[in-house]
Coordinates of C-alpha atoms in Angstrom, one line a residue:
Chain A
M30 CA 27.1 99.4 126.9
P31 CA 28.7 97.1 124.3
R32 CA 32.4 97.1 124.3
I33 CA 35.2 95.5 122.3
R34 CA 38.5 94.1 123.4
A35 CA 41.1 96.2 121.6
C36 CA 44.5 94.7 122.7
R37 CA 46.7 93.9 125.6
E38 CA 48.0 97.0 127.4
D39 CA 51.6 96.2 126.4
E40 CA 50.8 95.8 122.7
L41 CA 50.5 99.6 122.2
S42 CA 53.5 101.7 123.1
D43 CA 53.3 105.3 124.2
G44 CA 52.7 107.7 121.2
G45 CA 51.3 104.8 119.2
I46 CA 48.1 104.4 117.3
L47 CA 46.2 101.1 116.7
R48 CA 43.5 100.8 114.1
L49 CA 40.5 98.7 115.1
E50 CA 38.6 97.3 112.1
G51 CA 34.8 97.4 112.1
N52 CA 31.8 99.1 110.4
E53 CA 33.3 102.3 111.7
P54 CA 37.0 101.8 112.1
I55 CA 38.4 103.2 115.4
A56 CA 41.7 104.7 116.2
L57 CA 43.1 103.7 119.6
Y58 CA 45.8 106.0 120.9
R59 CA 48.2 105.8 123.9
V60 CA 49.6 109.0 125.3
D61 CA 51.3 109.6 128.6
G62 CA 50.2 106.1 129.7
G63 CA 46.5 106.9 129.0
F64 CA 44.3 105.2 126.3
Y65 CA 42.0 107.2 124.1
A66 CA 39.8 106.2 121.2
T67 CA 38.1 108.1 118.3
S68 CA 36.6 107.3 115.0
D69 CA 39.6 106.6 112.6
T70 CA 38.3 108.3 109.5
C71 CA 39.0 112.0 109.2
T72 CA 35.7 113.9 108.9
H73 CA 37.2 116.1 106.2
G74 CA 38.9 113.9 103.6
Q75 CA 38.2 110.3 104.6
S76 CA 41.8 109.4 105.3
S77 CA 42.7 106.9 108.0
L78 CA 44.1 108.7 111.0
S79 CA 45.8 105.7 112.4
E80 CA 47.6 104.8 109.1
E81 CA 48.5 108.3 107.8
G82 CA 48.0 110.7 110.8
E83 CA 50.7 112.0 113.1
L84 CA 50.3 112.2 116.8
D85 CA 51.6 115.3 118.6
G86 CA 50.7 115.2 122.3
F87 CA 47.0 114.9 122.4
A88 CA 46.5 116.2 118.9
I89 CA 46.1 113.8 115.9
E90 CA 47.0 115.5 112.6
C91 CA 45.5 114.1 109.4
G92 CA 48.1 113.1 106.8
W93 CA 46.2 114.5 103.9
H94 CA 45.3 118.1 104.7
F95 CA 46.8 118.5 108.1
G96 CA 43.7 119.3 110.0
R97 CA 43.9 118.3 113.7
F98 CA 41.6 116.8 116.4
D99 CA 41.9 116.4 120.1
I100 CA 42.1 112.6 120.8
R101 CA 40.6 113.0 124.3
T102 CA 37.3 114.5 123.0
G103 CA 37.3 114.2 119.2
A104 CA 37.0 118.0 119.0
V105 CA 38.4 119.9 116.0
I106 CA 41.6 121.8 116.8
S107 CA 42.3 123.2 113.3
S108 CA 41.1 123.7 109.8
P109 CA 40.3 122.5 107.3
C110 CA 38.4 120.1 109.6
I111 CA 34.9 121.3 110.7
H112 CA 33.2 118.2 112.2
A113 CA 34.4 116.5 115.3
L114 CA 35.4 112.8 115.4
R115 CA 33.4 110.5 117.5
S116 CA 35.0 109.8 120.8
Y117 CA 34.8 106.5 122.7
P118 CA 35.7 105.7 126.3
A119 CA 38.8 103.4 126.6
V120 CA 39.4 101.4 129.8
V121 CA 42.1 99.1 131.0
E122 CA 41.1 96.1 133.0
N123 CA 43.6 93.4 134.1
G124 CA 46.1 94.5 131.5
E125 CA 43.5 94.4 128.6
V126 CA 42.3 97.5 126.8
F127 CA 38.5 97.8 126.0
V128 CA 36.7 100.4 124.0
D129 CA 33.0 101.2 124.6
I130 CA 31.4 101.5 121.3
G131 CA 28.0 102.6 122.4
G132 CA 24.6 101.4 121.4
Chain P
M22 CA 75.8 100.0 64.6
F23 CA 77.1 103.5 64.1
N24 CA 78.6 103.9 67.5
E25 CA 80.7 100.8 67.1
S26 CA 82.3 102.2 64.0
R27 CA 85.4 104.4 64.0
T28 CA 84.5 108.0 64.9
D29 CA 86.9 109.3 62.2
T30 CA 84.4 108.2 59.5
M31 CA 81.6 110.3 61.0
P32 CA 79.9 112.8 58.7
A33 CA 80.7 116.4 59.6
T34 CA 77.9 118.4 61.2
E35 CA 77.6 121.9 62.6
Y36 CA 78.8 120.5 65.9
V37 CA 81.5 117.9 65.1
Q38 CA 84.2 118.0 62.5
I39 CA 86.7 115.3 61.7
D40 CA 89.8 115.6 59.6
P41 CA 91.5 112.2 59.4
A42 CA 94.4 113.5 57.5
R43 CA 95.4 115.7 60.4
G44 CA 94.1 113.3 63.1
S45 CA 91.7 116.0 64.4
F46 CA 88.3 115.5 66.1
R47 CA 86.7 118.9 66.9
V48 CA 83.6 120.0 68.7
N49 CA 82.1 123.4 68.1
R50 CA 82.0 125.3 71.4
K51 CA 78.5 126.3 70.5
A52 CA 77.5 122.9 71.8
Y53 CA 78.2 124.1 75.4
A54 CA 76.7 127.6 75.3
D55 CA 74.0 128.1 72.7
P56 CA 70.5 128.4 74.2
Q57 CA 68.8 126.8 71.2
T58 CA 71.2 123.8 71.4
F59 CA 70.5 123.5 75.1
D60 CA 66.7 123.4 74.5
A61 CA 67.1 120.9 71.6
E62 CA 69.3 118.6 73.6
L63 CA 66.7 118.4 76.5
E64 CA 64.3 117.0 73.9
R65 CA 66.6 115.0 71.6
V66 CA 69.1 113.7 74.1
F67 CA 67.6 113.7 77.6
D68 CA 64.1 112.7 76.5
R69 CA 65.5 109.8 74.4
C70 CA 67.8 108.2 76.9
W71 CA 67.7 106.2 80.2
L72 CA 68.5 108.6 83.0
Y73 CA 69.7 107.6 86.5
V74 CA 67.3 108.5 89.2
G75 CA 68.5 106.8 92.4
H76 CA 69.8 103.7 94.1
E77 CA 67.4 101.0 95.5
S78 CA 68.9 101.5 99.0
E79 CA 67.7 105.1 99.1
L80 CA 64.1 103.8 99.3
A81 CA 64.9 100.9 101.7
K82 CA 61.5 101.2 103.5
P83 CA 58.1 100.7 101.9
N84 CA 56.2 104.0 101.6
S85 CA 59.4 106.0 101.5
Y86 CA 60.1 108.6 98.7
L87 CA 62.5 111.2 97.6
T88 CA 62.2 114.1 95.3
R89 CA 64.7 114.8 92.5
T90 CA 65.0 117.0 89.4
I91 CA 66.2 115.1 86.4
A92 CA 66.8 117.0 83.2
R93 CA 64.7 119.9 84.4
R94 CA 61.7 117.7 85.3
P95 CA 60.7 117.7 89.0
L96 CA 60.1 114.0 90.1
I97 CA 58.9 111.9 93.0
F98 CA 60.8 108.6 93.2
S99 CA 58.6 106.5 95.5
R100 CA 58.3 103.0 96.9
G101 CA 54.8 101.7 97.6
A102 CA 53.6 99.5 100.4
D103 CA 53.9 96.7 97.8
G104 CA 57.6 97.3 97.6
A105 CA 57.5 98.5 93.9
Y106 CA 59.6 101.5 92.8
R107 CA 57.7 104.1 90.9
C108 CA 58.4 107.6 89.5
F109 CA 55.9 110.4 88.9
L110 CA 56.1 114.0 87.9
N111 CA 56.1 116.1 91.1
I112 CA 53.5 118.3 89.4
C113 CA 49.8 118.7 90.3
P114 CA 47.6 117.6 87.4
H115 CA 45.2 120.4 88.4
R116 CA 47.2 123.6 88.2
G117 CA 50.8 122.5 88.2
A118 CA 51.8 123.2 91.8
Q119 CA 54.7 121.2 93.3
I120 CA 53.2 118.3 95.3
A121 CA 55.9 116.7 97.5
R122 CA 57.9 119.5 99.0
E123 CA 60.5 117.6 101.1
R124 CA 63.7 116.2 99.8
S125 CA 62.8 112.8 101.2
G126 CA 60.4 111.2 103.6
T127 CA 57.8 108.6 104.3
A128 CA 54.3 109.0 102.9
K129 CA 51.4 106.8 102.0
S130 CA 49.8 109.7 100.2
F131 CA 50.7 113.1 98.8
T132 CA 48.5 116.2 99.1
C133 CA 48.9 119.3 97.0
I134 CA 49.1 122.5 99.0
Y135 CA 47.2 124.5 96.5
H136 CA 43.7 123.0 96.4
G137 CA 44.2 119.9 98.6
W138 CA 43.9 117.1 96.1
S139 CA 45.4 113.9 97.3
W140 CA 47.0 110.8 95.7
N141 CA 48.3 107.5 97.2
N142 CA 51.9 106.5 96.6
K143 CA 50.9 104.5 93.5
G144 CA 49.9 107.9 92.0
E145 CA 46.2 107.2 92.1
M146 CA 43.9 110.1 93.1
I147 CA 42.3 109.4 96.5
H148 CA 40.7 112.7 97.4
L149 CA 39.2 115.4 95.3
Q150 CA 38.4 118.4 97.5
G151 CA 34.9 119.6 96.9
A152 CA 34.1 116.4 94.9
D153 CA 30.4 117.4 94.5
G154 CA 31.4 120.1 92.1
F155 CA 32.9 117.6 89.6
C156 CA 31.2 115.5 87.1
E157 CA 30.7 111.8 88.2
K158 CA 32.9 110.6 85.3
F159 CA 35.7 113.1 86.2
N160 CA 39.0 111.2 86.3
S161 CA 37.4 108.0 84.9
C162 CA 40.4 107.9 82.5
G163 CA 42.9 108.6 85.3
E164 CA 43.5 112.1 83.8
V165 CA 44.2 113.6 87.2
D166 CA 46.2 110.7 88.6
L167 CA 49.9 111.7 89.0
V168 CA 51.7 111.5 85.7
S169 CA 53.9 108.4 85.7
V170 CA 57.3 108.5 84.0
P171 CA 56.8 106.1 81.1
R172 CA 59.7 103.7 81.8
I173 CA 61.4 102.7 85.0
D174 CA 63.8 99.8 85.4
S175 CA 66.9 98.9 87.4
Y176 CA 70.2 97.2 86.9
R177 CA 72.0 95.8 90.0
G178 CA 70.3 98.3 92.3
L179 CA 70.7 101.3 90.0
Y180 CA 67.3 102.8 89.1
F181 CA 66.9 104.5 85.7
I182 CA 63.9 106.2 84.1
S183 CA 63.1 107.2 80.6
F184 CA 60.6 109.7 79.1
D185 CA 60.7 107.7 75.8
P186 CA 58.0 105.0 76.0
A187 CA 59.5 103.2 73.0
I188 CA 63.1 103.2 74.2
M189 CA 65.1 100.0 74.1
S190 CA 65.3 98.0 77.3
L191 CA 67.6 99.3 80.0
S192 CA 69.7 96.1 79.6
D193 CA 70.3 96.8 75.9
Y194 CA 70.9 100.5 76.6
L195 CA 73.6 99.8 79.2
A196 CA 75.0 97.1 76.9
D197 CA 78.8 96.6 77.4
A198 CA 78.8 99.1 80.3
K199 CA 77.1 96.4 82.4
E200 CA 80.4 94.6 82.5
Y201 CA 81.9 97.5 84.5
I202 CA 78.9 97.9 86.7
D203 CA 79.2 94.2 87.5
V204 CA 82.8 94.7 88.6
I205 CA 81.6 97.3 91.1
M206 CA 78.7 95.3 92.4
D207 CA 80.8 92.2 92.8
Q208 CA 82.9 93.7 95.5
S209 CA 80.9 91.9 98.1
V210 CA 78.3 89.1 98.3
A211 CA 76.2 91.6 100.3
D212 CA 74.1 94.2 98.6
M213 CA 75.3 97.8 98.1
E214 CA 73.9 100.8 99.8
V215 CA 74.3 104.6 99.5
V216 CA 76.0 105.7 102.7
G217 CA 75.6 109.1 104.4
G218 CA 74.4 112.2 102.7
T219 CA 74.7 113.8 99.3
Q220 CA 77.5 115.9 98.0
E221 CA 75.7 118.6 96.2
Y222 CA 77.2 121.5 94.3
S223 CA 76.7 123.7 91.2
I224 CA 79.2 124.5 88.5
R225 CA 79.0 127.5 86.1
C226 CA 79.6 125.3 83.2
N227 CA 77.5 123.3 80.7
W228 CA 76.7 119.8 81.9
K229 CA 78.8 118.2 79.2
G230 CA 81.9 119.7 80.7
L231 CA 81.5 117.4 83.7
A232 CA 80.6 114.4 81.4
E233 CA 84.0 114.8 79.8
N234 CA 85.9 115.7 83.0
S235 CA 84.5 112.6 84.9
I236 CA 86.2 110.2 82.5
D237 CA 89.2 112.4 81.6
I238 CA 92.4 111.0 83.1
Y239 CA 94.6 113.1 80.8
H240 CA 93.9 116.2 83.0
G241 CA 94.9 114.5 86.3
P242 CA 98.6 115.3 86.6
G243 CA 98.1 118.8 85.3
T244 CA 95.1 119.8 87.3
H245 CA 95.5 117.9 90.5
P246 CA 99.3 118.1 91.5
S247 CA 98.4 119.1 95.0
Y248 CA 96.6 115.8 95.6
I249 CA 99.6 113.8 94.3
D250 CA 101.9 115.9 96.5
Y251 CA 99.6 115.4 99.5
L252 CA 99.7 111.6 99.0
V253 CA 103.4 111.5 98.7
N254 CA 104.0 113.7 101.7
A255 CA 101.4 112.0 103.9
S256 CA 102.2 108.4 102.9
P257 CA 105.8 107.5 102.4
G258 CA 106.0 104.7 99.8
V259 CA 103.6 106.3 97.3
T260 CA 105.1 106.8 94.0
P261 CA 104.1 110.1 92.2
D262 CA 105.2 108.6 88.9
L263 CA 101.9 107.9 87.0
S264 CA 103.8 106.9 83.8
T265 CA 104.1 103.4 85.2
A266 CA 100.3 103.0 85.6
Q267 CA 98.8 100.8 83.0
G268 CA 95.3 101.3 81.6
Y269 CA 93.2 102.1 78.7
V270 CA 90.2 104.1 77.5
R271 CA 87.4 102.3 75.8
K272 CA 84.5 103.7 73.8
L273 CA 81.4 101.6 74.8
S274 CA 78.0 101.3 73.1
N275 CA 75.3 104.1 73.1
G276 CA 77.7 106.9 74.0
H277 CA 79.0 105.3 77.3
G278 CA 82.8 105.3 77.9
V279 CA 85.3 104.1 80.4
A280 CA 88.9 104.9 81.5
Q281 CA 90.5 102.0 83.4
Y282 CA 93.8 102.1 85.2
Y283 CA 95.9 101.3 88.3
G284 CA 95.9 104.2 90.8
P285 CA 98.6 105.0 93.2
W286 CA 96.3 105.5 96.2
G287 CA 95.1 102.1 97.2
R288 CA 91.5 100.8 97.3
P289 CA 89.4 99.8 100.4
V290 CA 88.4 96.8 98.3
A291 CA 91.0 95.2 98.6
D292 CA 94.3 96.8 97.5
W293 CA 96.1 98.1 100.5
K294 CA 98.5 100.9 100.0
P295 CA 100.0 103.3 102.6
P296 CA 97.4 106.1 102.2
L297 CA 94.7 103.7 103.5
G298 CA 96.5 103.5 106.9
E299 CA 97.9 100.6 108.9
A300 CA 94.7 100.3 110.9
V301 CA 92.8 98.6 108.0
R302 CA 95.7 96.8 106.4
E303 CA 94.8 93.3 107.7
Q304 CA 91.1 93.7 106.8
V305 CA 91.9 94.9 103.3
E306 CA 94.3 92.0 102.7
A307 CA 91.8 89.5 104.1
K308 CA 89.2 91.0 101.8
A309 CA 91.5 90.5 98.8
Q310 CA 91.7 86.8 99.6
E311 CA 87.9 86.5 100.0
V312 CA 87.4 88.2 96.6
E313 CA 90.0 85.9 94.9
A314 CA 88.5 82.8 96.4
R315 CA 85.0 83.9 95.3
L316 CA 85.7 85.2 91.8
G317 CA 89.0 83.7 90.7
A318 CA 92.4 85.5 90.2
E319 CA 91.7 87.2 87.0
R320 CA 88.3 88.7 87.9
A321 CA 89.5 89.5 91.4
E322 CA 92.3 91.6 89.9
R323 CA 89.7 93.8 88.2
V324 CA 87.5 94.0 91.3
T325 CA 90.2 94.8 93.8
R326 CA 93.1 96.5 92.0
Q327 CA 91.9 98.2 88.9
S328 CA 90.1 101.6 89.1
F329 CA 87.9 103.0 86.5
N330 CA 85.8 106.1 85.7
L331 CA 82.7 105.0 83.8
L332 CA 80.3 107.4 82.0
I333 CA 76.8 106.2 81.4
F334 CA 75.5 108.4 78.6
P335 CA 74.4 111.1 79.1
N336 CA 74.8 112.3 82.7
L337 CA 75.8 109.6 85.1
A338 CA 79.4 108.8 86.1
L339 CA 80.4 105.8 88.3
L340 CA 83.8 106.5 89.8
N341 CA 85.3 103.3 91.0
I342 CA 88.5 104.9 92.2
H343 CA 89.1 104.1 95.8
A344 CA 85.7 104.6 97.3
I345 CA 82.8 104.2 94.8
A346 CA 81.0 107.5 93.8
I347 CA 77.8 107.8 91.9
R348 CA 77.8 111.2 90.3
S349 CA 74.9 112.6 88.3
F350 CA 74.9 116.1 86.8
Q351 CA 71.8 117.9 85.7
P352 CA 71.5 120.6 83.0
V353 CA 70.0 123.8 84.5
R354 CA 71.0 126.4 81.9
P355 CA 73.4 126.3 79.0
G356 CA 76.2 127.5 81.3
Y357 CA 75.1 126.0 84.6
M358 CA 74.7 122.6 86.1
D359 CA 73.8 121.0 89.4
A360 CA 76.0 118.1 90.4
F361 CA 75.1 115.4 92.9
M362 CA 77.3 112.7 94.4
W363 CA 76.6 109.7 96.6
M364 CA 79.0 107.1 98.0
L365 CA 78.2 103.5 97.5
S366 CA 79.4 100.8 99.9
P367 CA 78.8 97.1 100.5
K368 CA 76.3 96.7 103.4
D369 CA 78.7 94.3 105.1
D370 CA 81.6 96.7 105.3
S371 CA 83.2 96.8 108.8
E372 CA 83.2 100.1 110.6
E373 CA 86.9 100.7 109.9
M374 CA 86.5 99.9 106.2
R375 CA 83.6 102.2 105.8
S376 CA 85.5 104.9 107.5
A377 CA 88.4 104.4 105.1
R378 CA 86.1 104.6 102.2
L379 CA 84.4 107.8 103.5
N380 CA 87.8 109.4 104.1
N381 CA 88.8 108.5 100.6
F382 CA 85.5 109.8 99.2
L383 CA 85.9 113.1 101.0
E384 CA 89.5 113.9 100.5
F385 CA 89.6 113.5 96.7
L386 CA 86.1 114.1 95.5
G387 CA 83.4 116.6 96.2
P388 CA 83.4 120.3 96.9
G389 CA 85.7 120.0 99.9
G390 CA 88.1 117.5 98.3
F391 CA 91.4 117.8 96.6
A392 CA 90.1 117.3 93.1
T393 CA 86.7 118.7 92.6
P394 CA 87.5 122.4 93.3
D395 CA 90.3 122.2 90.8
D396 CA 88.0 120.7 88.2
I397 CA 85.3 123.3 88.9
E398 CA 87.9 126.1 88.4
A399 CA 89.0 124.6 85.1
L400 CA 85.5 124.0 83.8
E401 CA 84.3 127.5 84.7
T402 CA 87.1 129.1 82.8
C403 CA 86.3 126.8 79.8
Q404 CA 82.7 128.0 80.0
V405 CA 83.9 131.7 79.7
S406 CA 85.3 130.8 76.3
Y407 CA 82.3 128.7 75.3
E408 CA 80.1 131.8 75.9
L409 CA 82.1 133.6 73.1
S410 CA 80.7 131.1 70.6
S411 CA 77.9 133.4 69.5
R412 CA 80.4 135.9 68.3
Q413 CA 83.3 133.8 67.3
E414 CA 83.6 130.3 66.0
L415 CA 85.8 128.3 68.3
W416 CA 86.4 124.6 68.5
N417 CA 87.4 122.1 71.2
E418 CA 90.0 119.4 70.3
V419 CA 89.2 115.9 71.4
S420 CA 92.0 114.2 69.3
K421 CA 94.3 112.5 71.7
G422 CA 94.7 108.8 70.8
I423 CA 93.5 108.9 67.2
P424 CA 96.7 107.3 65.9
R425 CA 96.0 104.3 68.1
E426 CA 92.3 104.3 68.1
D427 CA 91.8 100.6 68.7
N428 CA 94.3 100.4 71.5
E429 CA 94.2 103.7 73.4
D430 CA 96.1 104.6 76.4
W431 CA 94.4 105.5 79.7
M432 CA 95.1 109.2 79.1
D433 CA 93.7 109.2 75.6
E434 CA 90.3 110.6 74.5
G435 CA 88.6 108.0 72.4
H436 CA 85.9 107.4 75.0
M437 CA 85.0 111.1 74.9
R438 CA 84.8 110.9 71.1
G439 CA 82.3 108.1 71.6
F440 CA 80.3 110.4 73.9
W441 CA 80.3 113.1 71.3
A442 CA 79.5 110.7 68.5
Q443 CA 76.3 109.6 70.3
W444 CA 75.4 113.1 71.3
N445 CA 75.8 114.3 67.7
R446 CA 73.8 111.4 66.4
L447 CA 70.9 112.1 68.7
M448 CA 71.0 115.9 68.0
S449 CA 71.0 115.3 64.2
G450 CA 67.9 113.2 64.6
E451 CA 69.4 109.9 63.4
A452 CA 67.4 107.0 64.8
A453 CA 68.4 106.0 68.3

């Protein structure tokens, strides 16, 4: 499975979000020491979740219309969002964070 | 220019009457109470002037914003990621809902709660909910971008806006008032910043009551004896005798005006007197030397020891008394205004100096101070009489100082006659 190197583990503090540029930008989150990754573009209004969203526990709230997703699965938590975000596995190896972006 | 001429040669109007033979300058009290006058002045005065919106330090961070209502218009004062200061109507172009609903915050974008349209903090539309229901060319002219206030500019950190696209430059508008703003901003080589929160209060009086009161020294001994007594009792060595204080009032261009004087209370920059307390004496005296070395003796005297109350026409007062207060007052109804006050301080003030400034700011000014509650009481009783103007013609006298109009004392009223001359000129439709 292709994967990309996202950052060093200590480059993202707890509660922080990092935007990974690419064809489909990815938001990398760190919560309670764990790393999680989803697509960065809200499925409702095309805002950037990493740039304008607000993280509350495992929920990312979009800055435009305040819909929320679960960063662990990408699942919709609240309206007006209907479609889930894509979710990507994030792993830490030797202090480096990698995101599996699939095939 | 008209406003540089003597006010006693003004033509009489329904609002202002001058009788040079008796040395009388009168203002019809209708000007403070009549609903049609109020509506007309929003258009002829407020929409034709530069209006203070905020200080640069209040948007220190990129992507920060605050919301303010200026002359009845709800506004977003915002700073983009590019660092530029902008001002928009806080009104949705779609149906008119309020867009930003917090007093201040950080936002790269704003979303209307009604139908979910979004704009970036440059005011450009970035999301049209249900876009497939709109024509492809919809908003091709920016018609649903946020409405920008036509003019925004700053002078030494003070941001002003104007709803008149053709208005003269801010620099020309401020004209000779800049000299006084410079005296404030030259207190330190460091930039100034607004410190702490906002003093916010309402007065059941027309806004022009506070425009006059903010530069009126004449009322001081009569209205505020409790403050003078407090100073004398709390700080041995303070003289309650204001007759020895030197000063003047001066009518400035475009309706601005100033009263300058030596106060008995000391100034954190850099005129130590007992009310400031021994704790800061050394620092205040060291600051005095720094200012003199930097600006020379004559200018240092103005910066450190002289106080002034400056009115920037129509609704901003800069009170360079002990602490520095920025006071703006907004018309709400003919007999009601909202007043706002912020304290300005050099960024490099020590903790003790800032504390001295804040104490001064709180004990004299504001709704919990020694002075403002007295002023509010006086102004609200004035408004009661102004409300009679629909049934009885009554006039305010603004005549003190007329026999010495070119050399007026600090307790004279020539600067207020300058305010009224400009107001009258705008209301009667003479070219600005």
